[in-house]
mmCIF file of C-alpha atoms in Angstrom:
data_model
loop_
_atom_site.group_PDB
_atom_site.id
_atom_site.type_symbol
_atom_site.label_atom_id
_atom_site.label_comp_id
_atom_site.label_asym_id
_atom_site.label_seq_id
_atom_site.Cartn_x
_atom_site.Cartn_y
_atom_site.Cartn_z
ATOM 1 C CA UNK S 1 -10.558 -81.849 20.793
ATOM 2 C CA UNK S 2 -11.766 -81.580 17.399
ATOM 3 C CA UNK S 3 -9.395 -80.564 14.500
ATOM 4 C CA UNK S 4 -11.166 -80.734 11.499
ATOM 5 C CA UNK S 5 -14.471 -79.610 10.121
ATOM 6 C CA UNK S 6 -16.806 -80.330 7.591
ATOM 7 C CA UNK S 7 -20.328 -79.248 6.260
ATOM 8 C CA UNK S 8 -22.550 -80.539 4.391
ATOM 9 C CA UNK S 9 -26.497 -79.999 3.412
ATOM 10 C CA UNK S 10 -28.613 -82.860 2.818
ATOM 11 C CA UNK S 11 -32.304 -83.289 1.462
ATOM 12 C CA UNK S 12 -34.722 -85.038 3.785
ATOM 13 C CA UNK S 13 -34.504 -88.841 2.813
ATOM 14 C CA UNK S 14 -35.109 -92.112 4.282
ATOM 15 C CA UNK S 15 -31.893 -94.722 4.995
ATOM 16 C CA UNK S 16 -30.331 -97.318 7.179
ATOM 17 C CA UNK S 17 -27.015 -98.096 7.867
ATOM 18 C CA UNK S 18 -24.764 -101.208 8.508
ATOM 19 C CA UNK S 19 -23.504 -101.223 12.166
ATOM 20 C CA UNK S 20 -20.912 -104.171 11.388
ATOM 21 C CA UNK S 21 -18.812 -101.468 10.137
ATOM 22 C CA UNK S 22 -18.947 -99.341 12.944
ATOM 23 C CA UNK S 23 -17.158 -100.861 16.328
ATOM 24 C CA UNK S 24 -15.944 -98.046 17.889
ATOM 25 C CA UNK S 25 -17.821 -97.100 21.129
ATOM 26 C CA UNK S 26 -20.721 -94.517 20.550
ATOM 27 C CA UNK S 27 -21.693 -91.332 22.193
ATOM 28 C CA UNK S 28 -24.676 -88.739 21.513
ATOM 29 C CA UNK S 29 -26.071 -85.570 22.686
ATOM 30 C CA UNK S 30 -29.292 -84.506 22.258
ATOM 31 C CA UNK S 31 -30.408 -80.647 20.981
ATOM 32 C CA UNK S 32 -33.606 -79.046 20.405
ATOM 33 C CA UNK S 33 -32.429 -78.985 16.940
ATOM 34 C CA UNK S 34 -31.014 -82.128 15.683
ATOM 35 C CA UNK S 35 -28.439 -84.740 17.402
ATOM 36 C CA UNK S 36 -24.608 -85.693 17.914
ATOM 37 C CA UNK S 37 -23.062 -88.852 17.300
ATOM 38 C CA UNK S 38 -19.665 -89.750 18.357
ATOM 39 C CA UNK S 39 -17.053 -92.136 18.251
ATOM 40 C CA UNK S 40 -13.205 -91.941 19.328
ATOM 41 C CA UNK S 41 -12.441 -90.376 16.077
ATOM 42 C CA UNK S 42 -15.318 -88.245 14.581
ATOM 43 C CA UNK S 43 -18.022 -86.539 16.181
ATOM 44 C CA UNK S 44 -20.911 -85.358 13.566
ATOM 45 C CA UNK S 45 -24.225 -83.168 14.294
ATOM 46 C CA UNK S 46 -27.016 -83.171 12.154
ATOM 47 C CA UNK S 47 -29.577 -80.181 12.222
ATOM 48 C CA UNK S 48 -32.762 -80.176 10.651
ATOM 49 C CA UNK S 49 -34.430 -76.692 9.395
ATOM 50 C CA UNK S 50 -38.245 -75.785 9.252
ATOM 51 C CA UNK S 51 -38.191 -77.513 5.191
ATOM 52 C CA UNK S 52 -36.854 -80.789 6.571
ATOM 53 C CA UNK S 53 -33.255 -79.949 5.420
ATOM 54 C CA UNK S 54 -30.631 -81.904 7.128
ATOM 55 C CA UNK S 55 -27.391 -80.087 7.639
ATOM 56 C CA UNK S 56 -24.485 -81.911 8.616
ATOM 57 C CA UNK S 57 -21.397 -81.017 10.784
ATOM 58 C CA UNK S 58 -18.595 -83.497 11.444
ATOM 59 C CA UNK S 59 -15.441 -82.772 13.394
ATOM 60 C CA UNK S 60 -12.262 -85.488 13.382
ATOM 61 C CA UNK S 61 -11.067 -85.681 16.928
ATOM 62 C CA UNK S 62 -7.907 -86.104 18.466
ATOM 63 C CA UNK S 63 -7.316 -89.603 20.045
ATOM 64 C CA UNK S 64 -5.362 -88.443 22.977
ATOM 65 C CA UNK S 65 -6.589 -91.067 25.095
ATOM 66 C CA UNK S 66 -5.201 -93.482 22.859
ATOM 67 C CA UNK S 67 -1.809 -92.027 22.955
ATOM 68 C CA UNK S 68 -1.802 -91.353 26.467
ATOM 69 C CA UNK S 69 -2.802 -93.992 28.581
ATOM 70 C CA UNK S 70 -3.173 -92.770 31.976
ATOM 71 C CA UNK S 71 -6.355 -91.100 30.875
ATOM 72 C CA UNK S 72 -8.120 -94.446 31.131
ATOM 73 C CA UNK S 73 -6.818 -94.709 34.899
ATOM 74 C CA UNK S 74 -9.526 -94.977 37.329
ATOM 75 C CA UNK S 75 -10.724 -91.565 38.413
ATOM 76 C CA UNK S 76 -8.744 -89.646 35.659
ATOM 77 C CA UNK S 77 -11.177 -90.756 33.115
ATOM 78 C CA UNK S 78 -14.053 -89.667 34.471
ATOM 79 C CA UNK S 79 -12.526 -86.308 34.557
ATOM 80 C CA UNK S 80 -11.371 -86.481 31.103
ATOM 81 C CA UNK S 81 -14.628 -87.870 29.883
ATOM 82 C CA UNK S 82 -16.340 -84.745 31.665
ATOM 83 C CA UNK S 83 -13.551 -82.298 30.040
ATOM 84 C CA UNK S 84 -14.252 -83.734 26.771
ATOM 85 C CA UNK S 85 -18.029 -84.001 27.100
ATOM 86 C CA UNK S 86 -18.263 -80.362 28.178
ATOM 87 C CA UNK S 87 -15.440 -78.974 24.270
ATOM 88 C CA UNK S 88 -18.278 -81.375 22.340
ATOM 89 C CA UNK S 89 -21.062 -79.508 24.313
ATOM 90 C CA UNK S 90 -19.914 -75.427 23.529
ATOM 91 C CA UNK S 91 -19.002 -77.185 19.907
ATOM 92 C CA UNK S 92 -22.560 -78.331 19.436
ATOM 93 C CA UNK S 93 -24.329 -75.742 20.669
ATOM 94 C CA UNK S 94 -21.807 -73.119 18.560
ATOM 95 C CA UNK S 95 -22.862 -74.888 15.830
ATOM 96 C CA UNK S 96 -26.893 -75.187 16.786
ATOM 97 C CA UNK S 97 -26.769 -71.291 17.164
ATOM 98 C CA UNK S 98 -24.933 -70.824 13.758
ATOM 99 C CA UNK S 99 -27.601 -72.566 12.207
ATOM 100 C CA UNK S 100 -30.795 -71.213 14.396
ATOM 101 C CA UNK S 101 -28.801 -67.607 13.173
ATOM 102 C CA UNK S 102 -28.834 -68.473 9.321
ATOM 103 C CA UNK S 103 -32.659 -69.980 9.210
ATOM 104 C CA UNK S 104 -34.132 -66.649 11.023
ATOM 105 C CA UNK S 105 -32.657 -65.109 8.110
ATOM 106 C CA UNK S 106 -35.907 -66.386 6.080
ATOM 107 C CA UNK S 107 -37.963 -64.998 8.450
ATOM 108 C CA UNK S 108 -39.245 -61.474 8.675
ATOM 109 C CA UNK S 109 -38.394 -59.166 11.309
ATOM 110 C CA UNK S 110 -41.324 -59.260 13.348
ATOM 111 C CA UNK S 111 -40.774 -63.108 13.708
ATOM 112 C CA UNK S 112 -36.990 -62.750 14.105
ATOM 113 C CA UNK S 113 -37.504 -60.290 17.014
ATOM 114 C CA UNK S 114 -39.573 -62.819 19.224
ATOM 115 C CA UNK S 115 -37.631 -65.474 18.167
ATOM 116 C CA UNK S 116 -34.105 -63.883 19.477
ATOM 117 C CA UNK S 117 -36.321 -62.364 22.897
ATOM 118 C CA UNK S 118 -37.493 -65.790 23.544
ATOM 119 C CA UNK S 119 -33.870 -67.505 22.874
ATOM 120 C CA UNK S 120 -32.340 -64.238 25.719
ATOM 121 C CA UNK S 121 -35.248 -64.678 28.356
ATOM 122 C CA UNK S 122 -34.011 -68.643 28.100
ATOM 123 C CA UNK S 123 -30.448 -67.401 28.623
ATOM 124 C CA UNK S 124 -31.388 -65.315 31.773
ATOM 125 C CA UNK S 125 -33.461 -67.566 33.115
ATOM 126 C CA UNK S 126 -30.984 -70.469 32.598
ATOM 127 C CA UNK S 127 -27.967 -68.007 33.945
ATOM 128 C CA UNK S 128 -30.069 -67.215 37.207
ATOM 129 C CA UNK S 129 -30.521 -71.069 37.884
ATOM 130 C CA UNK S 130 -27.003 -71.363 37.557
ATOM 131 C CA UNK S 131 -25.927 -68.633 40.147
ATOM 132 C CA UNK S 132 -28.685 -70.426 42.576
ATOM 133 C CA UNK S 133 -27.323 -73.548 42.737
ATOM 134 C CA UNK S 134 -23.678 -72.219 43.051
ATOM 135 C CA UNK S 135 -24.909 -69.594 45.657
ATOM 136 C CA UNK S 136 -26.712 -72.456 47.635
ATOM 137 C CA UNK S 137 -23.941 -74.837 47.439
ATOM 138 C CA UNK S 138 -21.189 -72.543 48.373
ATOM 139 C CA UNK S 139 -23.484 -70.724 51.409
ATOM 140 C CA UNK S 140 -23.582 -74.765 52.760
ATOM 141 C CA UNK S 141 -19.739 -75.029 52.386
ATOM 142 C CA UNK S 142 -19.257 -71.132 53.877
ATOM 143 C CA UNK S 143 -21.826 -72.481 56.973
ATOM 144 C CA UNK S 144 -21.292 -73.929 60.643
ATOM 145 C CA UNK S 145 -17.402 -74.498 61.614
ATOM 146 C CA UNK S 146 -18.394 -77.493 63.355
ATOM 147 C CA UNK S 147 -21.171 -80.109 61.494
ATOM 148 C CA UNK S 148 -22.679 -82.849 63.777
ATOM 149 C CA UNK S 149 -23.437 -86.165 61.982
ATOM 150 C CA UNK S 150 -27.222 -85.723 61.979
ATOM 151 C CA UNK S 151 -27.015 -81.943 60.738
ATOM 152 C CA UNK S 152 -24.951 -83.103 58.234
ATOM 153 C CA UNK S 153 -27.543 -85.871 57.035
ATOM 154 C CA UNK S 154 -30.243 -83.806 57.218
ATOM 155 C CA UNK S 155 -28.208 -80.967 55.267
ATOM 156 C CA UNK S 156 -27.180 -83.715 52.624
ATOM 157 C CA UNK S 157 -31.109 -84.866 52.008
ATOM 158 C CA UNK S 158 -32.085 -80.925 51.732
ATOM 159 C CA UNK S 159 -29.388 -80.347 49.244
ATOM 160 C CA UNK S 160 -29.578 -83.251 47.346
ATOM 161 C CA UNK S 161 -34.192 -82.043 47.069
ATOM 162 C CA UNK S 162 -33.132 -78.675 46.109
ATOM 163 C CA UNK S 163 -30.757 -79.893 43.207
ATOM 164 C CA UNK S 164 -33.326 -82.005 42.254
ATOM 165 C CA UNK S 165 -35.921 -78.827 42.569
ATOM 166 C CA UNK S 166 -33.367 -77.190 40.252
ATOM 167 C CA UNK S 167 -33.502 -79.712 37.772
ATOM 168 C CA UNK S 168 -37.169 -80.151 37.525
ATOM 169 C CA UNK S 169 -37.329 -76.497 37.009
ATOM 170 C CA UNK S 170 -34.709 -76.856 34.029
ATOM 171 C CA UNK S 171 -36.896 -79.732 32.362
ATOM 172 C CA UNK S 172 -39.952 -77.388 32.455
ATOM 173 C CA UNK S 173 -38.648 -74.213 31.410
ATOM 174 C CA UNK S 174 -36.747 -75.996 28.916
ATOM 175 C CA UNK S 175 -39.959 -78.091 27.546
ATOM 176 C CA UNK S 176 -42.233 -74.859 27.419
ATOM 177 C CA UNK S 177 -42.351 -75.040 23.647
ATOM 178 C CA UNK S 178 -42.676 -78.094 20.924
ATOM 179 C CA UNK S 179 -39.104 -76.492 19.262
ATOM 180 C CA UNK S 180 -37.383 -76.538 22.876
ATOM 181 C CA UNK S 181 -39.231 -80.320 23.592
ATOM 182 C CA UNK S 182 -37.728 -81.900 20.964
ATOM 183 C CA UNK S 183 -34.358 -82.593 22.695
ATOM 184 C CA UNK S 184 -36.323 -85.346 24.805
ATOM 185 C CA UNK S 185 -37.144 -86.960 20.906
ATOM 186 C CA UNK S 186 -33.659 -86.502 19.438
ATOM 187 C CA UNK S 187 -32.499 -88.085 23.134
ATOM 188 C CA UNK S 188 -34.596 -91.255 22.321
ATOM 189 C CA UNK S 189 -33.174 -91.365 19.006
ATOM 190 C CA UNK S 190 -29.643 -91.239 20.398
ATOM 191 C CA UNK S 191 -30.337 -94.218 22.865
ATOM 192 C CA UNK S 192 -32.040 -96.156 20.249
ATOM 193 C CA UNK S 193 -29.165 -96.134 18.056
ATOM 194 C CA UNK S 194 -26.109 -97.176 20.601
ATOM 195 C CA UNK S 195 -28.145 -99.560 21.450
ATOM 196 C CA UNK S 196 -29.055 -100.990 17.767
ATOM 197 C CA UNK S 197 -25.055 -100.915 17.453
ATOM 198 C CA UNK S 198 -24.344 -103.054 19.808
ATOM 199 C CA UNK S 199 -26.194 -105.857 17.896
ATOM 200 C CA UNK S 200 -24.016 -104.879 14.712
ATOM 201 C CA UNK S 201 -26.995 -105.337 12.112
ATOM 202 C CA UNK S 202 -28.686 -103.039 9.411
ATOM 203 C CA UNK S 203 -29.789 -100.234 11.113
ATOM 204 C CA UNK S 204 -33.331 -98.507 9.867
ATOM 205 C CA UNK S 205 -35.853 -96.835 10.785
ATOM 206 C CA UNK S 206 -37.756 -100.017 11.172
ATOM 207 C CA UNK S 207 -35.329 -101.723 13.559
ATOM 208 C CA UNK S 208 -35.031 -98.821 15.765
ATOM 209 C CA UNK S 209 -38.715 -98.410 16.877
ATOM 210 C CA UNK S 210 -38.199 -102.005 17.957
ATOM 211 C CA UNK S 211 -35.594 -101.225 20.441
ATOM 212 C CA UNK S 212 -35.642 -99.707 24.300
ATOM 213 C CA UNK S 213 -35.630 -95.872 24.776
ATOM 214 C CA UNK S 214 -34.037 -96.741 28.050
ATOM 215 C CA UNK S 215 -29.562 -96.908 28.062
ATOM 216 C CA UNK S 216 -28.148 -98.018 31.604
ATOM 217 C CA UNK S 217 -25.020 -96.555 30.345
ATOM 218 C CA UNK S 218 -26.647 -93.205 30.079
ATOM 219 C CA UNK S 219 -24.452 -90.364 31.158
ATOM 220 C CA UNK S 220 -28.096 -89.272 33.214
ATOM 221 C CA UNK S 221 -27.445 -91.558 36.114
ATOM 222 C CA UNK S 222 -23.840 -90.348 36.665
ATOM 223 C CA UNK S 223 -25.157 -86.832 36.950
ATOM 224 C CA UNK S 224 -27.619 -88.019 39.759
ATOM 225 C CA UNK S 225 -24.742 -89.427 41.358
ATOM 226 C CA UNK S 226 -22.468 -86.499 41.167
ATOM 227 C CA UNK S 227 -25.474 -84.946 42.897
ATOM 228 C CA UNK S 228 -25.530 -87.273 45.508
ATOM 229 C CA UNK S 229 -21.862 -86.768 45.770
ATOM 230 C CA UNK S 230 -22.005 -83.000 45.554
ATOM 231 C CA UNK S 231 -24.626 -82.585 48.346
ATOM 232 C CA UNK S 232 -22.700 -84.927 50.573
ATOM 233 C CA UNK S 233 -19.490 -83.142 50.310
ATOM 234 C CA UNK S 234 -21.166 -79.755 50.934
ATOM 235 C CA UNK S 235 -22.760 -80.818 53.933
ATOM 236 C CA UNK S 236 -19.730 -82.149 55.751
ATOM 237 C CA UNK S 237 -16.893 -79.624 54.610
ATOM 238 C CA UNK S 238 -17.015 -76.103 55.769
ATOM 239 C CA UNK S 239 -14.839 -73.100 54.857
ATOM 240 C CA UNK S 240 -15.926 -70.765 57.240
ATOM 241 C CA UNK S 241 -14.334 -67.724 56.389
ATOM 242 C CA UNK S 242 -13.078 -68.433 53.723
ATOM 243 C CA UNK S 243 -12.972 -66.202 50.781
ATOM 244 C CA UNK S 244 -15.339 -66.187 48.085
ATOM 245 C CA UNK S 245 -12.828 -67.133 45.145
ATOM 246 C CA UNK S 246 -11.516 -69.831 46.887
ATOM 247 C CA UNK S 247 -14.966 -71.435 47.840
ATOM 248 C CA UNK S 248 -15.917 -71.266 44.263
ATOM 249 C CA UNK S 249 -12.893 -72.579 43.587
ATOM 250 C CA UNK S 250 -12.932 -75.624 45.982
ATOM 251 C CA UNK S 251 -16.710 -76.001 44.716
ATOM 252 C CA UNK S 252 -16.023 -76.264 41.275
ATOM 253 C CA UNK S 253 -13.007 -78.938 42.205
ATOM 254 C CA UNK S 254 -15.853 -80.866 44.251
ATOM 255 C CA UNK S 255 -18.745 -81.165 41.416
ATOM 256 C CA UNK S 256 -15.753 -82.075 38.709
ATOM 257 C CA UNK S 257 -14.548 -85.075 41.539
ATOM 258 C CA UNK S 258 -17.502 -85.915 42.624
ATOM 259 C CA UNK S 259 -18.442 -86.506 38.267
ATOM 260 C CA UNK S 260 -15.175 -88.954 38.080
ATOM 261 C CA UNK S 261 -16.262 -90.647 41.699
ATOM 262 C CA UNK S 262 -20.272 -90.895 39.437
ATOM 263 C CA UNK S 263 -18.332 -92.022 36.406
ATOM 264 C CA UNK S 264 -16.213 -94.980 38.346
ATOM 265 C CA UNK S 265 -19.364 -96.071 40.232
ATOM 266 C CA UNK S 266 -21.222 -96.741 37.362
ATOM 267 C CA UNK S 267 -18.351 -97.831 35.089
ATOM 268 C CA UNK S 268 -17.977 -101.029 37.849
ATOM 269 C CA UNK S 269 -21.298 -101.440 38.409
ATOM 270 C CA UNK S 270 -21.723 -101.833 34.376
ATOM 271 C CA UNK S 271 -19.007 -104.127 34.216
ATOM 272 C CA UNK S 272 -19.345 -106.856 37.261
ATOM 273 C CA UNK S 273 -23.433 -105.936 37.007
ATOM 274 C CA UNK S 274 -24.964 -108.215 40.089
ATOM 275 C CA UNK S 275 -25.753 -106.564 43.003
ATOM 276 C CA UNK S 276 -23.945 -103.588 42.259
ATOM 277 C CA UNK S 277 -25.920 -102.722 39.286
ATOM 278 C CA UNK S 278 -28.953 -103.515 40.978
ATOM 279 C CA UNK S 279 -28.677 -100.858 43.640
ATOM 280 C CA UNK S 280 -26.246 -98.092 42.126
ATOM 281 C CA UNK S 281 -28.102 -98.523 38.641
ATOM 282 C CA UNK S 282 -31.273 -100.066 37.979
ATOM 283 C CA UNK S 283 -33.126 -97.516 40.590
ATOM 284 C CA UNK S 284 -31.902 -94.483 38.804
ATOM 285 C CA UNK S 285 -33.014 -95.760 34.900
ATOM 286 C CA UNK S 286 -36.224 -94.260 35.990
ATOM 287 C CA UNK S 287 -34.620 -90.940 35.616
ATOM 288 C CA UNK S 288 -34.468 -91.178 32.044
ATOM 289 C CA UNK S 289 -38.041 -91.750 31.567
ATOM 290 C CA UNK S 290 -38.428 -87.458 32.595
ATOM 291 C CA UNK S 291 -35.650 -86.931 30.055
ATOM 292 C CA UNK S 292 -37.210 -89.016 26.872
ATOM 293 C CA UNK S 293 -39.531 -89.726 24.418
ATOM 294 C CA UNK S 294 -40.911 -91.581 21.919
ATOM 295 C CA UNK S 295 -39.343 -90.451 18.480
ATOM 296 C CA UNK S 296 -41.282 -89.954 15.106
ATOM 297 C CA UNK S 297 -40.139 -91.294 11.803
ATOM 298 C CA UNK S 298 -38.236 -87.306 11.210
ATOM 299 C CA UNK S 299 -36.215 -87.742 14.387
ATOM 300 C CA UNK S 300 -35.126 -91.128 13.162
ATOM 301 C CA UNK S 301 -33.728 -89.895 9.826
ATOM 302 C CA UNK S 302 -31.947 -87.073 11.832
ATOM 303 C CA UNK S 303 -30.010 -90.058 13.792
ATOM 304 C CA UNK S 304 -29.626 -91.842 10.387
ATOM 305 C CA UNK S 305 -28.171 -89.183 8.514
ATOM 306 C CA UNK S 306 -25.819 -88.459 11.516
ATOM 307 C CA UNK S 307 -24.705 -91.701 11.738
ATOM 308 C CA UNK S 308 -24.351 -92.607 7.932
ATOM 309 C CA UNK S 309 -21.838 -89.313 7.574
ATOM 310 C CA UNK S 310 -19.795 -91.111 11.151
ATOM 311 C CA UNK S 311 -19.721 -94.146 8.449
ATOM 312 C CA UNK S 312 -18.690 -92.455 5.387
ATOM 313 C CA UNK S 313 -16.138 -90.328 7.808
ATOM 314 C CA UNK S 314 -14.743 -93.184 9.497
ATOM 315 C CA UNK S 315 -13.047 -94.609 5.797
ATOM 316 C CA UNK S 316 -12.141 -91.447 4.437
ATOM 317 C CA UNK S 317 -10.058 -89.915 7.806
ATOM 318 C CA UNK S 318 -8.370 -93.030 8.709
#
């Protein structure tokens, strides 16, 4: 949880930065608007306006984990990586609006107007996808009493298409525009630079278009388990009957377990590789390839300036 915030405005600039200095593990998320960098003790988002301002936004988090060990238990961290990934989530996309809000005050009303109709058509649209793939899910768990073991294959491969129909329909709506696109750019930015940390050298834009847009550790594949997980458990278990709270309820207890049973598959298949990562991992890096793209040289120095202020951050809240 982050407690402590800090702001800062930058002019577009070209930079690198040493990764010796930086051995914590690293996260990211990508926006349409800029990217997040984390480590265990600062998370920062950097924004970049129509004039190629950078803005940045850092927040010092609490190292809970650290102090409470039984978060890194099997299971448990999975669900306390998917608590924490969904506080930096609202945070960053608080933020994103904050600044989307303060740049349409430059613009004149005619252009503010469409701006703000296109951002709530995007908000109903995305709300209405959400309520169908709760409504579908809980109408499998509120089905049959009794589920043979083929119906409940064949239910599982259904459900497990039509989340993945829901998806695709969130990657086009969400890529209609070159503003809305350029989350799959700042996401190829993010996986360049955990991966150009891991070798603990300068870090430029140079030495990131040399590495691999593709991360096996990318939080993508878990969510394509937790599908897999999600459709399975939906097509076995039935609540006939049962009241509509309590199957959303048992629902949203089955897509947060079946996250930590995604996070623990991948976190041993990482680890002993083999066989393991060969079938639970490798297929699903494909996946990432609909979710990324090439960056340009202004997406690098969005990562850059990101993960300079991490740097900077990391000496002064110590």
């Amino acid at each position: 949880m982050p407690n402590k915030k800090q702001k800062i405005k930058k002019k577009k600039n070209s930079r690198s930065v040493s990764g010796e200095e930086l051995n914590d593990p690293f996260g990211g998320i990508a926006l349409s608007c800029g990217v997040v960098l984390r480590n265990r003790k600062i998370m920062t988002l950097a924004m970049r306006d129509e004039l190629g301002n950078i803005e940045l936004v850092s927040a010092k988090l609490k190292r809970s984990a650290r102090k409470n060990r039984f978060l890194y238990y099997p299971l448990i961290r999975g669900i306390a990586f998917f608590v924490e990934a969904l506080v930096i989530n609202l945070l960053a996309l608080f933020y994103k609006r904050r600044f989307i809000k303060k740049n349409l005050k430059t613009k004149t009303i005619y252009h503010r107007f469409f701006v703000r109709l296109r951002q709530y058509v995007l908000y109903i649209v995305y709300l209405a996808l959400a309520v169908a793939i709760f409504n579908y899910l809980s109408a499998n768990l509120q089905g049959y009493p009794i589920v043979t073991w083929d119906m409940g294959l064949y239910n599982w491969a259904v459900t497990f298409g039509y989340l993945i129909l829901f998806a695709l329909i969130f990657i086009l709506i969400a890529t209609l525009t070159r503003e809305e696109a350029d989350w799959l750019f700042y996401h190829g930015v993010e996986h360049k630079i955990i991966r150009a940390l891991e070798k603990k050298g300068k870090i430029s834009i140079d030495s990131l278009r040399k590495e691999s847009l593709l991360d096996d550790r990318c939080s993508l594949i878990a969510w394509v388990w937790t599908m897999i997980f999600v459709s399975g458990a939906v097509s076995f278990l039935h609540l006939s009957g049962a009241p509509f709270g309590v199957v959303m309820i048992v629902l949203l207890g089955i897509i947060i377990f079946a996250f930590a049973l995604a996070y623990e598959l991948v976190w041993w298949s990482l680890k002993y590789r083999g066989i393991f990562y060969t079938i639970f991992i490798w297929p699903f890096t494909i996946v990432e390839r609909i979710f990324i793209r090439e960056p340009d040289e202004a997406h690098f120095k969005i990562g850059l300036a990101a993960l300079g202020e991490i740097q900077k951050l990391n000496k002064r809240w110590r």
